[in-house]
Amino acid sequence: MDITQAIRARRSIRKYKAGQTIPREHVELMLEAAMCAPSACNSRPWEFVVVENAELRRQITQLHPYCRSLPDAAMAIVVCGHPEALPDVTGDGFWPQDCAAATENILLQATGLGYGTCWCGVYPDQARAGALAKLLDVEAVPLSLIIVGVPNENPDRRGFLDPTRVKYLR
Amino acid sequence: MDITQAIRARRSIRKYKAGQTIPREHVELMLEAAMCAPSACNSRPWEFVVVENAELRRQITQLHPYCRSLPDAAMAIVVCGHPEALPDVTGDGFWPQDCAAATENILLQATGLGYGTCWCGVYPDQARAGALAKLLDVEAVPLSLIIVGVPNENPDRRGFLDPTRVKYLR
């Protein structure tokens, strides 16, 4: 799928065909896409948890309010960040932006492969992030949870160019 | 360009062919791509400043240390966020992630059109963000500055699948 088309075809999918699995080569394409994202000072402050396990997917719905479609989907990819990867930055640092770019790459790669996705926000909700880190047994901070599966709905396009959001300085 | 290829072809470009301009239809494709990014609760907390003006591009190099190639490039797109767009969120909120996803979409759309880009971090560096907001006369918070132009270098691919960053829970 063309990049121009993939960016516009990506939608948040909330209904999935149950009982589907995703071949390992497709999962690896998504993870590779994530790791092709740019990061501040090339710090690559990310790590990924691929949750295919059905019981874990069910448990995630208990601790994140917007993941109800996860049991029907094929898997979740949880993008986690390492705040300490670039220590000399003020405030929250650049790691949430780096991990968000990696998340977007996963969504677009999945769209190109014909899958549906939904980006479920985790960090900076500390309760959600802490509970998810504990369940998945990771030290890094869960920033986003991406539901991936075979879509069972086809929502209309929503993104569009809103000229009121643009200022030109010529 | 195919989405799989575009994600892998995107590199941070630091040398540009001077004196080039970008047709308005390409600029609008990049802005539309940005606004196709997902955002928390569809809050779309973004706004964009397209800086083609040569004197402003020169002045930006005075207040951001990593924009030295901007005067040779065709333009900058400054992605700005509205922290108040989604008021009920703890901590820094989701707007930096939303604006980072929009930034990544601009980089990929530009790559697909044959341009080079470089994502220069602004927020959460408050000094950089404040100075840039003042120079561009915007109320929103500058999160990233994207240099866009005709590339004059062709760096090797850098992103790759690092299996040590992945945990599978089957």
mmCIF file of C-alpha atoms in Angstrom:
data_model
loop_
_atom_site.group_PDB
_atom_site.id
_atom_site.type_symbol
_atom_site.label_atom_id
_atom_site.label_comp_id
_atom_site.label_asym_id
_atom_site.label_seq_id
_atom_site.Cartn_x
_atom_site.Cartn_y
_atom_site.Cartn_z
ATOM 1 C CA MET A 1 0.000 0.000 0.000
ATOM 2 C CA ASP A 2 1.252 3.453 -0.890
ATOM 3 C CA ILE A 3 2.421 5.651 2.002
ATOM 4 C CA THR A 4 -0.018 8.438 1.058
ATOM 5 C CA GLN A 5 -2.877 5.969 1.106
ATOM 6 C CA ALA A 6 -1.759 4.131 4.284
ATOM 7 C CA ILE A 7 -1.630 7.330 6.339
ATOM 8 C CA ARG A 8 -5.187 8.158 5.248
ATOM 9 C CA ALA A 9 -6.529 4.588 5.527
ATOM 10 C CA ARG A 10 -5.461 4.114 9.150
ATOM 11 C CA ARG A 11 -8.465 4.234 11.465
ATOM 12 C CA SER A 12 -9.066 3.256 15.078
ATOM 13 C CA ILE A 13 -10.688 -0.170 14.830
ATOM 14 C CA ARG A 14 -12.847 -1.332 17.719
ATOM 15 C CA LYS A 15 -14.352 -4.526 16.245
ATOM 16 C CA TYR A 16 -12.195 -7.508 15.285
ATOM 17 C CA LYS A 17 -12.782 -10.957 13.810
ATOM 18 C CA ALA A 18 -12.199 -13.391 16.680
ATOM 19 C CA GLY A 19 -9.884 -16.397 16.529
ATOM 20 C CA GLN A 20 -7.387 -14.907 14.070
ATOM 21 C CA THR A 21 -3.617 -15.034 14.467
ATOM 22 C CA ILE A 22 -0.933 -12.923 12.830
ATOM 23 C CA PRO A 23 2.062 -14.636 11.197
ATOM 24 C CA ARG A 24 5.380 -14.034 12.889
ATOM 25 C CA GLU A 25 6.828 -12.368 9.787
ATOM 26 C CA HIS A 26 4.114 -9.707 9.939
ATOM 27 C CA VAL A 27 4.691 -9.137 13.647
ATOM 28 C CA GLU A 28 8.386 -8.674 12.925
ATOM 29 C CA LEU A 29 7.660 -6.192 10.122
ATOM 30 C CA MET A 30 5.644 -4.135 12.632
ATOM 31 C CA LEU A 31 8.417 -4.262 15.235
ATOM 32 C CA GLU A 32 11.050 -3.372 12.653
ATOM 33 C CA ALA A 33 8.891 -0.441 11.522
ATOM 34 C CA ALA A 34 8.699 0.734 15.138
ATOM 35 C CA MET A 35 12.486 0.613 15.488
ATOM 36 C CA CYS A 36 12.887 2.638 12.281
ATOM 37 C CA ALA A 37 11.307 5.653 14.006
ATOM 38 C CA PRO A 38 13.596 8.578 14.723
ATOM 39 C CA SER A 39 14.543 9.242 18.350
ATOM 40 C CA ALA A 40 16.224 12.104 20.166
ATOM 41 C CA CYS A 41 20.013 11.723 19.798
ATOM 42 C CA ASN A 42 19.262 8.281 18.349
ATOM 43 C CA SER A 43 18.666 7.106 21.942
ATOM 44 C CA ARG A 44 16.116 4.466 20.793
ATOM 45 C CA PRO A 45 14.492 4.498 24.262
ATOM 46 C CA TRP A 46 11.976 1.733 23.524
ATOM 47 C CA GLU A 47 11.087 -1.847 24.162
ATOM 48 C CA PHE A 48 8.092 -3.875 23.027
ATOM 49 C CA VAL A 49 5.882 -6.546 24.553
ATOM 50 C CA VAL A 50 3.872 -8.666 22.136
ATOM 51 C CA VAL A 51 0.881 -10.096 24.009
ATOM 52 C CA GLU A 52 -0.736 -12.976 22.173
ATOM 53 C CA ASN A 53 -1.711 -14.899 25.308
ATOM 54 C CA ALA A 54 -5.522 -14.938 25.610
ATOM 55 C CA GLU A 55 -5.648 -14.882 29.407
ATOM 56 C CA LEU A 56 -3.291 -11.892 29.562
ATOM 57 C CA ARG A 57 -5.358 -10.095 26.926
ATOM 58 C CA ARG A 58 -8.446 -10.679 29.068
ATOM 59 C CA GLN A 59 -6.662 -9.411 32.190
ATOM 60 C CA ILE A 60 -5.567 -6.253 30.367
ATOM 61 C CA THR A 61 -9.230 -5.346 29.827
ATOM 62 C CA GLN A 62 -9.598 -5.308 33.631
ATOM 63 C CA LEU A 63 -6.931 -2.659 34.102
ATOM 64 C CA HIS A 64 -7.403 -0.486 30.999
ATOM 65 C CA PRO A 65 -10.931 0.863 30.403
ATOM 66 C CA TYR A 66 -10.673 1.224 26.607
ATOM 67 C CA CYS A 67 -9.393 -2.192 25.543
ATOM 68 C CA ARG A 68 -12.681 -4.069 25.381
ATOM 69 C CA SER A 69 -11.988 -5.353 21.868
ATOM 70 C CA LEU A 70 -8.607 -6.859 22.811
ATOM 71 C CA PRO A 71 -9.892 -10.398 23.562
ATOM 72 C CA ASP A 72 -11.336 -10.620 20.024
ATOM 73 C CA ALA A 73 -8.225 -9.166 18.370
ATOM 74 C CA ALA A 74 -5.098 -11.171 17.580
ATOM 75 C CA MET A 75 -2.648 -9.446 19.908
ATOM 76 C CA ALA A 76 -1.505 -6.303 21.663
ATOM 77 C CA ILE A 77 1.846 -4.641 21.158
ATOM 78 C CA VAL A 78 2.753 -2.631 24.243
ATOM 79 C CA VAL A 79 5.308 0.102 23.517
ATOM 80 C CA CYS A 80 7.386 0.847 26.606
ATOM 81 C CA GLY A 81 9.883 3.636 27.173
ATOM 82 C CA HIS A 82 13.106 4.117 29.077
ATOM 83 C CA PRO A 83 13.058 7.626 30.620
ATOM 84 C CA GLU A 84 16.699 7.186 31.635
ATOM 85 C CA ALA A 85 17.874 6.642 28.046
ATOM 86 C CA LEU A 86 18.601 10.354 27.620
ATOM 87 C CA PRO A 87 19.237 11.669 31.133
ATOM 88 C CA ASP A 88 20.133 15.339 30.521
ATOM 89 C CA VAL A 89 16.737 16.583 29.413
ATOM 90 C CA THR A 90 14.421 18.834 31.391
ATOM 91 C CA GLY A 91 10.844 17.891 32.238
ATOM 92 C CA ASP A 92 9.399 14.735 30.815
ATOM 93 C CA GLY A 93 12.157 14.350 28.219
ATOM 94 C CA PHE A 94 11.789 13.277 24.633
ATOM 95 C CA TRP A 95 11.123 9.570 25.241
ATOM 96 C CA PRO A 96 7.303 9.853 25.090
ATOM 97 C CA GLN A 97 7.587 11.501 21.670
ATOM 98 C CA ASP A 98 10.083 8.886 20.453
ATOM 99 C CA CYS A 99 7.824 6.048 21.606
ATOM 100 C CA ALA A 100 4.797 7.792 20.058
ATOM 101 C CA ALA A 101 6.604 7.917 16.690
ATOM 102 C CA ALA A 102 7.396 4.197 17.046
ATOM 103 C CA THR A 103 3.716 3.582 17.868
ATOM 104 C CA GLU A 104 2.565 5.466 14.769
ATOM 105 C CA ASN A 105 4.963 3.430 12.610
ATOM 106 C CA ILE A 106 3.426 0.207 13.952
ATOM 107 C CA LEU A 107 -0.086 1.481 13.142
ATOM 108 C CA LEU A 108 0.909 2.394 9.584
ATOM 109 C CA GLN A 109 2.840 -0.833 8.941
ATOM 110 C CA ALA A 110 -0.142 -2.839 10.232
ATOM 111 C CA THR A 111 -2.496 -0.848 7.987
ATOM 112 C CA GLY A 112 -0.264 -1.625 5.012
ATOM 113 C CA LEU A 113 -0.494 -5.328 5.863
ATOM 114 C CA GLY A 114 -4.288 -5.168 6.015
ATOM 115 C CA TYR A 115 -4.725 -5.277 9.799
ATOM 116 C CA GLY A 116 -6.801 -3.047 11.996
ATOM 117 C CA THR A 117 -5.319 -1.295 15.016
ATOM 118 C CA CYS A 118 -6.315 0.858 17.941
ATOM 119 C CA TRP A 119 -3.881 3.037 19.933
ATOM 120 C CA CYS A 120 -4.881 2.877 23.596
ATOM 121 C CA GLY A 121 -3.176 5.538 25.696
ATOM 122 C CA VAL A 122 -1.310 4.399 28.814
ATOM 123 C CA TYR A 123 1.397 6.835 30.024
ATOM 124 C CA PRO A 124 1.111 9.462 31.583
ATOM 125 C CA ASP A 125 -1.746 7.751 33.413
ATOM 126 C CA GLN A 126 0.451 6.411 36.212
ATOM 127 C CA ALA A 127 -2.113 3.920 37.533
ATOM 128 C CA ARG A 128 -2.581 2.339 34.103
ATOM 129 C CA ALA A 129 1.147 2.337 33.377
ATOM 130 C CA GLY A 130 2.047 0.828 36.753
ATOM 131 C CA ALA A 131 -0.591 -1.902 36.600
ATOM 132 C CA LEU A 132 0.368 -2.855 33.056
ATOM 133 C CA ALA A 133 4.102 -2.935 33.866
ATOM 134 C CA LYS A 134 3.358 -5.245 36.776
ATOM 135 C CA LEU A 135 1.131 -7.569 34.727
ATOM 136 C CA LEU A 136 3.651 -7.798 31.873
ATOM 137 C CA ASP A 137 6.656 -7.886 34.234
ATOM 138 C CA VAL A 138 8.612 -5.077 32.577
ATOM 139 C CA GLU A 139 10.863 -2.436 34.107
ATOM 140 C CA ALA A 140 10.262 0.068 31.313
ATOM 141 C CA VAL A 141 7.249 2.408 31.341
ATOM 142 C CA PRO A 142 4.289 1.308 29.186
ATOM 143 C CA LEU A 143 3.434 4.315 26.997
ATOM 144 C CA SER A 144 0.881 2.858 24.596
ATOM 145 C CA LEU A 145 -0.978 -0.349 23.986
ATOM 146 C CA ILE A 146 -1.774 -1.145 20.370
ATOM 147 C CA ILE A 147 -4.574 -3.589 19.632
ATOM 148 C CA VAL A 148 -3.850 -5.435 16.357
ATOM 149 C CA GLY A 149 -6.175 -7.808 14.559
ATOM 150 C CA VAL A 150 -8.331 -8.571 11.565
ATOM 151 C CA PRO A 151 -10.866 -5.729 11.334
ATOM 152 C CA ASN A 152 -14.566 -6.462 11.509
ATOM 153 C CA GLU A 153 -15.699 -2.938 10.726
ATOM 154 C CA ASN A 154 -14.788 -0.392 8.096
ATOM 155 C CA PRO A 155 -15.241 3.100 9.535
ATOM 156 C CA ASP A 156 -15.236 6.114 7.246
ATOM 157 C CA ARG A 157 -12.189 8.254 6.818
ATOM 158 C CA ARG A 158 -11.925 10.941 9.493
ATOM 159 C CA GLY A 159 -8.620 12.814 9.092
ATOM 160 C CA PHE A 160 -8.643 15.827 6.823
ATOM 161 C CA LEU A 161 -6.736 19.007 6.091
ATOM 162 C CA ASP A 162 -8.152 21.745 8.326
ATOM 163 C CA PRO A 163 -6.753 25.018 6.965
ATOM 164 C CA THR A 164 -7.665 26.876 10.179
ATOM 165 C CA ARG A 165 -4.876 24.921 11.913
ATOM 166 C CA VAL A 166 -2.160 26.187 9.563
ATOM 167 C CA LYS A 167 -0.214 29.440 9.517
ATOM 168 C CA TYR A 168 2.076 30.213 6.574
ATOM 169 C CA LEU A 169 5.095 32.475 7.060
ATOM 170 C CA ARG A 170 6.405 33.241 3.585
ATOM 171 C CA MET B 1 6.313 4.737 -2.413
ATOM 172 C CA ASP B 2 5.124 1.704 -0.487
ATOM 173 C CA ILE B 3 4.483 2.198 3.248
ATOM 174 C CA THR B 4 6.919 -0.584 4.194
ATOM 175 C CA GLN B 5 9.627 1.079 2.125
ATOM 176 C CA ALA B 6 8.849 4.651 3.254
ATOM 177 C CA ILE B 7 9.157 3.791 6.955
ATOM 178 C CA ARG B 8 12.576 2.246 6.273
ATOM 179 C CA ALA B 9 13.769 4.928 3.820
ATOM 180 C CA ARG B 10 13.151 7.838 6.206
ATOM 181 C CA ARG B 11 16.445 9.180 7.517
ATOM 182 C CA SER B 12 17.456 12.379 9.322
ATOM 183 C CA ILE B 13 18.843 14.566 6.549
ATOM 184 C CA ARG B 14 21.304 17.307 7.490
ATOM 185 C CA LYS B 15 22.427 18.487 4.028
ATOM 186 C CA TYR B 16 20.003 20.084 1.566
ATOM 187 C CA LYS B 17 20.206 21.502 -1.951
ATOM 188 C CA ALA B 18 19.848 25.260 -1.533
ATOM 189 C CA GLY B 19 17.389 27.430 -3.430
ATOM 190 C CA GLN B 20 14.677 24.793 -3.793
ATOM 191 C CA THR B 21 11.006 25.368 -3.102
ATOM 192 C CA ILE B 22 8.232 22.870 -2.448
ATOM 193 C CA PRO B 23 4.961 23.114 -4.397
ATOM 194 C CA ARG B 24 1.928 24.052 -2.341
ATOM 195 C CA GLU B 25 0.172 20.770 -3.189
ATOM 196 C CA HIS B 26 3.034 18.815 -1.604
ATOM 197 C CA VAL B 27 2.982 21.015 1.497
ATOM 198 C CA GLU B 28 -0.750 20.381 1.813
ATOM 199 C CA LEU B 29 -0.268 16.615 1.455
ATOM 200 C CA MET B 30 2.182 16.772 4.389
ATOM 201 C CA LEU B 31 -0.232 18.814 6.518
ATOM 202 C CA GLU B 32 -3.137 16.534 5.655
ATOM 203 C CA ALA B 33 -0.989 13.523 6.602
ATOM 204 C CA ALA B 34 -0.261 15.191 9.945
ATOM 205 C CA MET B 35 -3.951 15.707 10.617
ATOM 206 C CA CYS B 36 -4.678 12.053 9.811
ATOM 207 C CA ALA B 37 -2.720 11.012 12.906
ATOM 208 C CA PRO B 38 -4.720 9.522 15.748
ATOM 209 C CA SER B 39 -5.143 11.619 18.898
ATOM 210 C CA ALA B 40 -6.435 10.923 22.401
ATOM 211 C CA CYS B 41 -10.256 11.121 22.369
ATOM 212 C CA ASN B 42 -9.885 12.572 18.854
ATOM 213 C CA SER B 43 -8.877 15.873 20.488
ATOM 214 C CA ARG B 44 -6.659 16.841 17.515
ATOM 215 C CA PRO B 45 -4.586 19.115 19.777
ATOM 216 C CA TRP B 46 -2.359 20.468 17.011
ATOM 217 C CA GLU B 47 -1.574 23.415 14.845
ATOM 218 C CA PHE B 48 1.138 23.926 12.246
ATOM 219 C CA VAL B 49 3.387 26.782 11.181
ATOM 220 C CA VAL B 50 4.946 26.519 7.729
ATOM 221 C CA VAL B 51 8.075 28.686 7.677
ATOM 222 C CA GLU B 52 9.288 29.380 4.156
ATOM 223 C CA ASN B 53 10.543 32.907 4.917
ATOM 224 C CA ALA B 54 14.357 32.930 4.599
ATOM 225 C CA GLU B 55 15.001 35.514 7.312
ATOM 226 C CA LEU B 56 12.836 33.613 9.815
ATOM 227 C CA ARG B 57 14.639 30.386 8.917
ATOM 228 C CA ARG B 58 17.943 32.129 9.620
ATOM 229 C CA GLN B 59 16.657 33.473 12.931
ATOM 230 C CA ILE B 60 15.495 30.008 13.991
ATOM 231 C CA THR B 61 19.099 28.782 13.741
ATOM 232 C CA GLN B 62 19.956 31.366 16.418
ATOM 233 C CA LEU B 63 17.532 29.944 18.956
ATOM 234 C CA HIS B 64 17.704 26.206 18.197
ATOM 235 C CA PRO B 65 21.186 24.638 18.256
ATOM 236 C CA TYR B 66 20.458 21.749 15.861
ATOM 237 C CA CYS B 67 18.867 23.525 12.898
ATOM 238 C CA ARG B 68 21.994 24.578 11.029
ATOM 239 C CA SER B 69 20.766 23.093 7.748
ATOM 240 C CA LEU B 70 17.470 25.011 7.820
ATOM 241 C CA PRO B 71 18.646 28.003 5.725
ATOM 242 C CA ASP B 72 19.608 25.635 2.865
ATOM 243 C CA ALA B 73 16.381 23.618 3.128
ATOM 244 C CA ALA B 74 13.080 24.670 1.592
ATOM 245 C CA MET B 75 11.062 25.177 4.753
ATOM 246 C CA ALA B 76 10.324 24.223 8.325
ATOM 247 C CA ILE B 77 7.032 22.848 9.568
ATOM 248 C CA VAL B 78 6.656 23.604 13.270
ATOM 249 C CA VAL B 79 4.187 21.274 14.982
ATOM 250 C CA CYS B 80 2.561 22.995 17.959
ATOM 251 C CA GLY B 81 0.300 21.530 20.629
ATOM 252 C CA HIS B 82 -2.609 22.681 22.739
ATOM 253 C CA PRO B 83 -2.161 21.227 26.251
ATOM 254 C CA GLU B 84 -5.662 22.459 27.150
ATOM 255 C CA ALA B 85 -7.305 20.403 24.373
ATOM 256 C CA LEU B 86 -7.889 17.501 26.764
ATOM 257 C CA PRO B 87 -7.998 19.023 30.258
ATOM 258 C CA ASP B 88 -8.773 16.013 32.499
ATOM 259 C CA VAL B 89 -5.504 14.157 32.126
ATOM 260 C CA THR B 90 -2.823 13.791 34.780
ATOM 261 C CA GLY B 91 0.746 14.874 34.248
ATOM 262 C CA ASP B 92 1.844 16.073 30.857
ATOM 263 C CA GLY B 93 -1.228 14.681 29.109
ATOM 264 C CA PHE B 94 -1.383 12.938 25.765
ATOM 265 C CA TRP B 95 -0.853 15.980 23.539
ATOM 266 C CA PRO B 96 2.934 15.468 23.140
ATOM 267 C CA GLN B 97 2.282 11.936 21.901
ATOM 268 C CA ASP B 98 -0.485 13.094 19.556
ATOM 269 C CA CYS B 99 1.756 15.807 18.105
ATOM 270 C CA ALA B 100 4.635 13.326 17.803
ATOM 271 C CA ALA B 101 2.412 10.988 15.762
ATOM 272 C CA ALA B 102 1.479 13.942 13.536
ATOM 273 C CA THR B 103 5.192 14.755 13.201
ATOM 274 C CA GLU B 104 6.026 11.184 12.172
ATOM 275 C CA ASN B 105 3.254 11.278 9.540
ATOM 276 C CA ILE B 106 4.783 14.452 8.055
ATOM 277 C CA LEU B 107 8.222 12.786 7.896
ATOM 278 C CA LEU B 108 6.808 9.709 6.143
ATOM 279 C CA GLN B 109 4.633 11.685 3.709
ATOM 280 C CA ALA B 110 7.639 13.862 2.833
ATOM 281 C CA THR B 111 9.786 10.744 2.326
ATOM 282 C CA GLY B 112 7.152 9.357 -0.039
ATOM 283 C CA LEU B 113 7.291 12.595 -2.035
ATOM 284 C CA GLY B 114 11.088 12.376 -2.317
ATOM 285 C CA TYR B 115 12.005 15.064 0.229
ATOM 286 C CA GLY B 116 14.483 14.878 3.055
ATOM 287 C CA THR B 117 13.488 15.791 6.605
ATOM 288 C CA CYS B 118 14.986 16.231 10.041
ATOM 289 C CA TRP B 119 12.935 16.186 13.278
ATOM 290 C CA CYS B 120 14.415 18.791 15.627
ATOM 291 C CA GLY B 121 13.143 18.434 19.189
ATOM 292 C CA VAL B 122 11.659 21.514 20.850
ATOM 293 C CA TYR B 123 9.261 20.755 23.747
ATOM 294 C CA PRO B 124 9.873 19.925 26.650
ATOM 295 C CA ASP B 125 12.880 22.278 26.366
ATOM 296 C CA GLN B 126 10.980 25.300 27.718
ATOM 297 C CA ALA B 127 13.562 27.857 26.590
ATOM 298 C CA ARG B 128 13.506 26.597 23.001
ATOM 299 C CA ALA B 129 9.703 26.281 22.962
ATOM 300 C CA GLY B 130 9.177 29.762 24.420
ATOM 301 C CA ALA B 131 11.623 31.482 22.072
ATOM 302 C CA LEU B 132 10.156 29.745 19.028
ATOM 303 C CA ALA B 133 6.558 30.569 20.028
ATOM 304 C CA LYS B 134 7.573 34.201 20.391
ATOM 305 C CA LEU B 135 9.377 34.329 17.041
ATOM 306 C CA LEU B 136 6.497 32.658 15.183
ATOM 307 C CA ASP B 137 3.835 34.520 17.199
ATOM 308 C CA VAL B 138 1.832 31.442 18.217
ATOM 309 C CA GLU B 139 -0.076 30.756 21.449
ATOM 310 C CA ALA B 140 0.299 26.969 21.125
ATOM 311 C CA VAL B 141 3.405 25.146 22.378
ATOM 312 C CA PRO B 142 5.990 24.284 19.695
ATOM 313 C CA LEU B 143 6.720 20.568 20.123
ATOM 314 C CA SER B 144 8.840 19.807 17.086
ATOM 315 C CA LEU B 145 10.432 21.578 14.173
ATOM 316 C CA ILE B 146 10.697 19.587 10.971
ATOM 317 C CA ILE B 147 13.226 20.681 8.373
ATOM 318 C CA VAL B 148 11.987 19.772 4.871
ATOM 319 C CA GLY B 149 13.923 20.122 1.632
ATOM 320 C CA VAL B 150 15.635 18.464 -1.284
ATOM 321 C CA PRO B 151 18.257 16.132 0.187
ATOM 322 C CA ASN B 152 21.905 16.575 -0.679
ATOM 323 C CA GLU B 153 23.114 13.437 1.067
ATOM 324 C CA ASN B 154 22.018 9.829 1.102
ATOM 325 C CA PRO B 155 22.849 8.300 4.483
ATOM 326 C CA ASP B 156 22.696 4.560 4.949
ATOM 327 C CA ARG B 157 19.745 2.903 6.537
ATOM 328 C CA ARG B 158 19.956 2.824 10.321
ATOM 329 C CA GLY B 159 16.748 1.389 11.773
ATOM 330 C CA PHE B 160 16.626 -2.357 12.276
ATOM 331 C CA LEU B 161 14.812 -5.044 14.207
ATOM 332 C CA ASP B 162 16.645 -5.532 17.504
ATOM 333 C CA PRO B 163 15.269 -8.767 18.992
ATOM 334 C CA THR B 164 16.685 -7.896 22.434
ATOM 335 C CA ARG B 165 14.053 -5.150 22.681
ATOM 336 C CA VAL B 166 11.124 -7.543 22.257
ATOM 337 C CA LYS B 167 9.360 -9.803 24.739
ATOM 338 C CA TYR B 168 6.747 -12.286 23.492
ATOM 339 C CA LEU B 169 3.944 -13.405 25.800
ATOM 340 C CA ARG B 170 2.213 -16.275 24.040
#
